PDB file of N, CA and C in Angstrom:
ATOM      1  N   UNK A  50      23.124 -13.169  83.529  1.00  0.00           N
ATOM      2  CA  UNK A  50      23.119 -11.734  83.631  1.00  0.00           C
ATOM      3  C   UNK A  50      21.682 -11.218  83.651  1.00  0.00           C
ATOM      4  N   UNK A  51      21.139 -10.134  84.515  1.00  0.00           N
ATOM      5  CA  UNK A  51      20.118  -9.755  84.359  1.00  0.00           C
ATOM      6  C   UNK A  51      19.767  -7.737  83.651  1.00  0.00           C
ATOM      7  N   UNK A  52      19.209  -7.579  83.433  1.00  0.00           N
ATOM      8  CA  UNK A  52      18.731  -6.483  82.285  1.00  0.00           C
ATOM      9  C   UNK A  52      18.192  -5.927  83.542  1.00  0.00           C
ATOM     10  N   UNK A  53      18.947  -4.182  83.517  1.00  0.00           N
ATOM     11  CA  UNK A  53      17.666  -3.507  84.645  1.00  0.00           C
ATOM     12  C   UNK A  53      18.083  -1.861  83.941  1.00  0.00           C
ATOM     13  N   UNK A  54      17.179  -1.148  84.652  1.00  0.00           N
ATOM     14  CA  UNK A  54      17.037   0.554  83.860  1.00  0.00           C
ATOM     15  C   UNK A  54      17.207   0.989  85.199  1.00  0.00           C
ATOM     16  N   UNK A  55      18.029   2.362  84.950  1.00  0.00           N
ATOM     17  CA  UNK A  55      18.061   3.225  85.794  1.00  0.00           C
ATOM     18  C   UNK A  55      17.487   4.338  85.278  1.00  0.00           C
ATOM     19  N   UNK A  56      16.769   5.703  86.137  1.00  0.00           N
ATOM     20  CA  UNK A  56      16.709   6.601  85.946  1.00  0.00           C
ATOM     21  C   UNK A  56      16.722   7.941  86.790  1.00  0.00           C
ATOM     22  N   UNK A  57      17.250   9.432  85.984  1.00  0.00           N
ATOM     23  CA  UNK A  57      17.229  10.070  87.077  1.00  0.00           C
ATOM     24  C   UNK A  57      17.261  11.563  86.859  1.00  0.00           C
ATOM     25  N   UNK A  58      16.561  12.520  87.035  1.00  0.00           N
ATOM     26  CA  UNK A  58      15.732  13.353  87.095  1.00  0.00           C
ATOM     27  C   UNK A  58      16.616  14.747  87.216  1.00  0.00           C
ATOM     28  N   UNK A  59      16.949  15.379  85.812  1.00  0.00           N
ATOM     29  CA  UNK A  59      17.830  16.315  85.481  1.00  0.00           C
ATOM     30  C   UNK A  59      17.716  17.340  86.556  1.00  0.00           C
ATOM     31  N   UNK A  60      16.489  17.781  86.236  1.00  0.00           N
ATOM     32  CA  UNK A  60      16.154  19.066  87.980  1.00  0.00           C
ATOM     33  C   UNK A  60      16.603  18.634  89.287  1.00  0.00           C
ATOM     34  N   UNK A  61      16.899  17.166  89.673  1.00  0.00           N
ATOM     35  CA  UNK A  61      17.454  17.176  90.954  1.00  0.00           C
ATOM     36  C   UNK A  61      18.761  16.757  90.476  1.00  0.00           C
ATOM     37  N   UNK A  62      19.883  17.685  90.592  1.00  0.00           N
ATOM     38  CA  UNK A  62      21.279  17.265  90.523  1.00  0.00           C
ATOM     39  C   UNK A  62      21.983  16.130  90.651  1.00  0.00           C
ATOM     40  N   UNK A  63      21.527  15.868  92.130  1.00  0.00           N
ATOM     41  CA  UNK A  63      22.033  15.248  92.979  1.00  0.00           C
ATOM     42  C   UNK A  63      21.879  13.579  92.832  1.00  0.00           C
ATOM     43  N   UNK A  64      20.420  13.454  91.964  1.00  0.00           N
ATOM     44  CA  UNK A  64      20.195  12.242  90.894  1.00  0.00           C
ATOM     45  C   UNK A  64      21.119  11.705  90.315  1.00  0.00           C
ATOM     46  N   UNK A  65      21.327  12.943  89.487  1.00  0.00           N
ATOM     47  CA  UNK A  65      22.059  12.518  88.240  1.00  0.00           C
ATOM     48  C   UNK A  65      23.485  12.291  88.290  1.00  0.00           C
ATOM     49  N   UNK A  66      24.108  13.140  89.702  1.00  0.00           N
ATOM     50  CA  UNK A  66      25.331  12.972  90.251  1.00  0.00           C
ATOM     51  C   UNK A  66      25.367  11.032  91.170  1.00  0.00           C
ATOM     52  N   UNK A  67      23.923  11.172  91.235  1.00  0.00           N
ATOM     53  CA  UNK A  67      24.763   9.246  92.285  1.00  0.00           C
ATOM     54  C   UNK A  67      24.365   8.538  91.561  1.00  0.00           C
ATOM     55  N   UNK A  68      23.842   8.607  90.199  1.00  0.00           N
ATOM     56  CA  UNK A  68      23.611   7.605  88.839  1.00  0.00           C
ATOM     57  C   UNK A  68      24.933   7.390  88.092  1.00  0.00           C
ATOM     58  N   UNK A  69      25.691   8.588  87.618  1.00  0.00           N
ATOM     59  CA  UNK A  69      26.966   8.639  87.426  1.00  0.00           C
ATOM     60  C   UNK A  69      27.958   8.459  87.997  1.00  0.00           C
ATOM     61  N   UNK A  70      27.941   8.039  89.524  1.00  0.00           N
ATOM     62  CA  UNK A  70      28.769   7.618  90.473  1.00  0.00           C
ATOM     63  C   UNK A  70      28.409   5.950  90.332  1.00  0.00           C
ATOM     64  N   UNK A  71      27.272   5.601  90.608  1.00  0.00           N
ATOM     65  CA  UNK A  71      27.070   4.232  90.392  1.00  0.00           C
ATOM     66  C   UNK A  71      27.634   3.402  89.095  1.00  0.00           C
ATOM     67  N   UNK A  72      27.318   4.258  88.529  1.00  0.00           N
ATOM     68  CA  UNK A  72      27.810   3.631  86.701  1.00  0.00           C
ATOM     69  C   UNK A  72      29.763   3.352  86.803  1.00  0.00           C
ATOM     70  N   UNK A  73      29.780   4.840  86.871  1.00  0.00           N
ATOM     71  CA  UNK A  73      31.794   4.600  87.479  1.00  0.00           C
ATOM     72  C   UNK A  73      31.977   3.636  88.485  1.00  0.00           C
ATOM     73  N   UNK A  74      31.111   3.280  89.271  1.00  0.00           N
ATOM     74  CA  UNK A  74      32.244   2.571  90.425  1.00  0.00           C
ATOM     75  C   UNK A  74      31.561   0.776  90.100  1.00  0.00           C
ATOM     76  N   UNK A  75      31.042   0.871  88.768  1.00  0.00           N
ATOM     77  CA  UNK A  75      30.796  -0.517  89.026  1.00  0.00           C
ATOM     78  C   UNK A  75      30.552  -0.548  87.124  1.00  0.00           C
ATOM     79  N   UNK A  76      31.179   0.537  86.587  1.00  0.00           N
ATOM     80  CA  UNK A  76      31.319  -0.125  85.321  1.00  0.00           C
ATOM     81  C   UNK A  76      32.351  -1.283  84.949  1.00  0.00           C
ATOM     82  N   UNK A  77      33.534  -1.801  85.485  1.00  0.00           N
ATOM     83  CA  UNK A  77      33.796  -3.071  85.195  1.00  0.00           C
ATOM     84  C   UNK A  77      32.890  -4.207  85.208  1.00  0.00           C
ATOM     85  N   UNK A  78      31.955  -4.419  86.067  1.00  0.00           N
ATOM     86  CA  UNK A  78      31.299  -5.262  86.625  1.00  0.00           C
ATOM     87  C   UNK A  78      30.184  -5.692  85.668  1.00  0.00           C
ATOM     88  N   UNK A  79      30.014  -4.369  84.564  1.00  0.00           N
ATOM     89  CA  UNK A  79      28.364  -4.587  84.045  1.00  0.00           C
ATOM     90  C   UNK A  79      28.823  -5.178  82.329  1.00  0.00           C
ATOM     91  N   UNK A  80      27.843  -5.821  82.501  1.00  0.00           N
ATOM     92  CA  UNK A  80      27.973  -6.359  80.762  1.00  0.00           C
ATOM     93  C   UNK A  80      27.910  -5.396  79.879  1.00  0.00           C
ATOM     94  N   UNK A  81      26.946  -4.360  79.867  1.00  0.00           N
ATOM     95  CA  UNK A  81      26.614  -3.777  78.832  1.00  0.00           C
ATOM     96  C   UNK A  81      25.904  -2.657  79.450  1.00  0.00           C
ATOM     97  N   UNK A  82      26.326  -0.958  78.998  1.00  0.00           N
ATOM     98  CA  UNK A  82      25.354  -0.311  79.439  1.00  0.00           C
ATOM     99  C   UNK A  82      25.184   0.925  78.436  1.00  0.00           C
ATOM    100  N   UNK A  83      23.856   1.442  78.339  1.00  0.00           N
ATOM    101  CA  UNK A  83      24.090   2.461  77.406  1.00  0.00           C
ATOM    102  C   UNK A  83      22.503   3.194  77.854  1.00  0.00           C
ATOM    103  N   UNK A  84      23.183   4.627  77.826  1.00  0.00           N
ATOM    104  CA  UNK A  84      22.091   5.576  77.933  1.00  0.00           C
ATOM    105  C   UNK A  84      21.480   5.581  76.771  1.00  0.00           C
ATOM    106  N   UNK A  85      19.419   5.402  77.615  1.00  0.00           N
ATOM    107  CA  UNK A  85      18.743   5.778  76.518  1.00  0.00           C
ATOM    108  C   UNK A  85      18.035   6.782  75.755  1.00  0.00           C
ATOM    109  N   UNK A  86      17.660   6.560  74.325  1.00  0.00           N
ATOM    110  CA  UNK A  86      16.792   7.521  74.215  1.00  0.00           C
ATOM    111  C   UNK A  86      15.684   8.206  74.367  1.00  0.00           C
ATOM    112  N   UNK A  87      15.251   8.350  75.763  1.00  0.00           N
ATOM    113  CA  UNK A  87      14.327   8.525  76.567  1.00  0.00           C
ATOM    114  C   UNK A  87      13.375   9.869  76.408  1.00  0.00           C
ATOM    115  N   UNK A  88      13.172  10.315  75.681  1.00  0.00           N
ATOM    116  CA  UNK A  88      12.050  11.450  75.536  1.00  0.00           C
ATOM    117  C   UNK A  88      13.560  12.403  74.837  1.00  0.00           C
ATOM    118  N   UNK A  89      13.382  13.527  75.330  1.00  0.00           N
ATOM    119  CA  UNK A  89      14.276  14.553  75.077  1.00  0.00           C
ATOM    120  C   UNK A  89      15.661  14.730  75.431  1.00  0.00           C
ATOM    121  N   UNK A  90      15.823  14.272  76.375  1.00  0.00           N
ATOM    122  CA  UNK A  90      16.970  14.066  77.513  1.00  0.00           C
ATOM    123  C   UNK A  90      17.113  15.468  78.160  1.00  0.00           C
ATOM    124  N   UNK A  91      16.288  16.288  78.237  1.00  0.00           N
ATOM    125  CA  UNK A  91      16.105  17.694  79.292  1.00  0.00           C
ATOM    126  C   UNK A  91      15.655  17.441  80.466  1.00  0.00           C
ATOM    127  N   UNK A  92      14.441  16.049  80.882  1.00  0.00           N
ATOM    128  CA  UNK A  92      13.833  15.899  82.208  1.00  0.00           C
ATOM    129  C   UNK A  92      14.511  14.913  82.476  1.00  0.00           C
ATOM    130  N   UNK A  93      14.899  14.116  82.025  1.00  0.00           N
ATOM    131  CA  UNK A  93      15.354  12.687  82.396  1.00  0.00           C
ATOM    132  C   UNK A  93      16.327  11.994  81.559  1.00  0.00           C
ATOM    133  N   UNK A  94      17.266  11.417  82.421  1.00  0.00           N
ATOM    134  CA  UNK A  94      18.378  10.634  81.876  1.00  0.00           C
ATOM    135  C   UNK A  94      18.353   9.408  81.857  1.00  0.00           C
ATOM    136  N   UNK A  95      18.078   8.299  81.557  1.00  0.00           N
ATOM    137  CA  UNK A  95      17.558   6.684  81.724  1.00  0.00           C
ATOM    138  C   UNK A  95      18.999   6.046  81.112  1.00  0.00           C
ATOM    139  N   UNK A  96      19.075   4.877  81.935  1.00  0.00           N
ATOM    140  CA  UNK A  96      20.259   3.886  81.370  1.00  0.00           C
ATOM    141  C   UNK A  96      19.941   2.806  81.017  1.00  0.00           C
ATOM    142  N   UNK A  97      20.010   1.952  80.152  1.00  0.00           N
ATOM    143  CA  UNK A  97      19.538   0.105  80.020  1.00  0.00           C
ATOM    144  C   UNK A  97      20.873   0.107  80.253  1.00  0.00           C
ATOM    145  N   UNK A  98      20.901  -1.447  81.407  1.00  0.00           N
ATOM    146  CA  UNK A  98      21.878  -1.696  81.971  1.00  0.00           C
ATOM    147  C   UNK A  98      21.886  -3.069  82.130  1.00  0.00           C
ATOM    148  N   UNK A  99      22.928  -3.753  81.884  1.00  0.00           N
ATOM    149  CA  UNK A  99      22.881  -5.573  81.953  1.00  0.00           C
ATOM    150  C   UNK A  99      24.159  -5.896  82.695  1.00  0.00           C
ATOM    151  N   UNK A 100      23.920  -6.988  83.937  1.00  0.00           N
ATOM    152  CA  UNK A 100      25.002  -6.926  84.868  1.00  0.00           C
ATOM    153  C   UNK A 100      24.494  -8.220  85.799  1.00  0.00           C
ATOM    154  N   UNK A 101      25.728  -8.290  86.748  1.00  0.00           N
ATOM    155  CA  UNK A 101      25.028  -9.222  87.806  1.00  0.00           C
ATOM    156  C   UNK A 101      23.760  -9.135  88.389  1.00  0.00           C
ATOM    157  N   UNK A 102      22.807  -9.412  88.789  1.00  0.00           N
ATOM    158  CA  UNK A 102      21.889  -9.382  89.345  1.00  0.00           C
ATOM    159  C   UNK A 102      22.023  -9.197  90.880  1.00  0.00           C
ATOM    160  N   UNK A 103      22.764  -9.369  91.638  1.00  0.00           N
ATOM    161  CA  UNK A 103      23.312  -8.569  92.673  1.00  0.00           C
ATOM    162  C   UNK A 103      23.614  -7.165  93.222  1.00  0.00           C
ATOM    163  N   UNK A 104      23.829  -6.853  91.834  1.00  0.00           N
ATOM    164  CA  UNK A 104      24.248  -5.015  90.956  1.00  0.00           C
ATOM    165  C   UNK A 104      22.740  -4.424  91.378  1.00  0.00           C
ATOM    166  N   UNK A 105      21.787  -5.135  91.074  1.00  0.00           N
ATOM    167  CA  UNK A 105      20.270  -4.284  91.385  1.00  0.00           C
ATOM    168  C   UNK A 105      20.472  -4.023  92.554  1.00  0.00           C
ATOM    169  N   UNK A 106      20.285  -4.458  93.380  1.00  0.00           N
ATOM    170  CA  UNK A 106      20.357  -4.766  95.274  1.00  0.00           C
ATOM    171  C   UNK A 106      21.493  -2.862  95.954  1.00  0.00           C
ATOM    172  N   UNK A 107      21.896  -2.907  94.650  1.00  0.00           N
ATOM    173  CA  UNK A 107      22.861  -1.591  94.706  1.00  0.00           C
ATOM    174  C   UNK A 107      22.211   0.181  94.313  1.00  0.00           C
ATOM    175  N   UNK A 108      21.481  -0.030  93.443  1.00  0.00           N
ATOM    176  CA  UNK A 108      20.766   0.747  93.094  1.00  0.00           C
ATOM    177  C   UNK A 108      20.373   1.694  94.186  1.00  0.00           C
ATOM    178  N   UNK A 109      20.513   2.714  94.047  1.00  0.00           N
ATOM    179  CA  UNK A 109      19.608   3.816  94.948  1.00  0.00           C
ATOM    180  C   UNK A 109      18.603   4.133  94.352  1.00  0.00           C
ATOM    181  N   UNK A 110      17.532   3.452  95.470  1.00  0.00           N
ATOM    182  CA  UNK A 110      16.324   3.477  95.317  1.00  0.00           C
ATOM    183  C   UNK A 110      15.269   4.306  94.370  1.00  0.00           C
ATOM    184  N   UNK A 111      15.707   5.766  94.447  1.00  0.00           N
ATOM    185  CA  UNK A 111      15.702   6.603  93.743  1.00  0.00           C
ATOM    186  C   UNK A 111      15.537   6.758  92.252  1.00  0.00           C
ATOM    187  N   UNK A 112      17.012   5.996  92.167  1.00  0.00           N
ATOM    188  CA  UNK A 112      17.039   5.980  90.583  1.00  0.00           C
ATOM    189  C   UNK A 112      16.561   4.550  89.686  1.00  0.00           C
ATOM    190  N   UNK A 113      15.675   3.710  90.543  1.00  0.00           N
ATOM    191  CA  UNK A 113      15.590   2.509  89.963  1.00  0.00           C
ATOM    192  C   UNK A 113      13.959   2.595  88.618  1.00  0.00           C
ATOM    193  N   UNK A 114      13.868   2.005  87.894  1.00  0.00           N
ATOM    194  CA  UNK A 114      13.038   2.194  86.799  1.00  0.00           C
ATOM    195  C   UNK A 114      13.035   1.192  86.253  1.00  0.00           C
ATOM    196  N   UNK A 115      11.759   0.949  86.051  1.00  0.00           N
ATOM    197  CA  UNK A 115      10.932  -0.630  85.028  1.00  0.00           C
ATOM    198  C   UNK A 115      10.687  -0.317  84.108  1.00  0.00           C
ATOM    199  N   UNK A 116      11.543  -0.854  83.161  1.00  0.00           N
ATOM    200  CA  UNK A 116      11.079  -0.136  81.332  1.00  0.00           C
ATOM    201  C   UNK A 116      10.729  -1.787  80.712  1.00  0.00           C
ATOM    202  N   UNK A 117      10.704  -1.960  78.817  1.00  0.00           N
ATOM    203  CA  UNK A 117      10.418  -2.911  78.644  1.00  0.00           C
ATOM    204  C   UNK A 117      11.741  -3.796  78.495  1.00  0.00           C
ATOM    205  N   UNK A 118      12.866  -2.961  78.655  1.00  0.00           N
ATOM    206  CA  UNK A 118      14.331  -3.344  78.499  1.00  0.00           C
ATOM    207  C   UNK A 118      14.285  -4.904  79.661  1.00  0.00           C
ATOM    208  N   UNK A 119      13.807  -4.101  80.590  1.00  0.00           N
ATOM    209  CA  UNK A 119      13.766  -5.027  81.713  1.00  0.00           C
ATOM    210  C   UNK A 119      12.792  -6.186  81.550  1.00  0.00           C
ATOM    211  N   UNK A 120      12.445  -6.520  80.789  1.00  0.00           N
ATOM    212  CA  UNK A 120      10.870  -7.445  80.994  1.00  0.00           C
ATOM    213  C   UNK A 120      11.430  -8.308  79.749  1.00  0.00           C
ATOM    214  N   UNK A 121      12.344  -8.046  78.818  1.00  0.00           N
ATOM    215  CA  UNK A 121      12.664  -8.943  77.831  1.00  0.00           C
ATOM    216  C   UNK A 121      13.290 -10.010  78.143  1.00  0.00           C
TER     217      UNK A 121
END
């Protein structure tokens, strides 16, 4: 399984709407996911996310993010 972060940017809607679409249409699939505590949660919504490694390749581009979640 590989460890990856999403993130996505409260002021653009439309972010936060295909982050929450991604999460639904492929939460069976993921090991483990949980929104983090990322600053305030007013600018930004961040996810640590653990899943196939295939699952990245899915990501919209957009919302993809290198935290230290990912590097462990």
């Amino acid at each position: 399984m590989s460890r990856f972060s999403m993130m996505a940017r409260v002021d653009i809607p439309s972010e936060v709407v295909d982050a929450e679409a991604w999460i639904a249409r492929y939460r069976e699939s993921l090991t483990s996911i949980a929104e983090s505590g990322c600053g305030c949660g007013c600018c930004v919504r961040a996810w640590q996310i653990e899943g196939p490694q295939e699952l990245v390749d899915t990501i919209p581009l957009v919302l993809t993010a290198s935290t230290e979640w990912d590097r462990d």
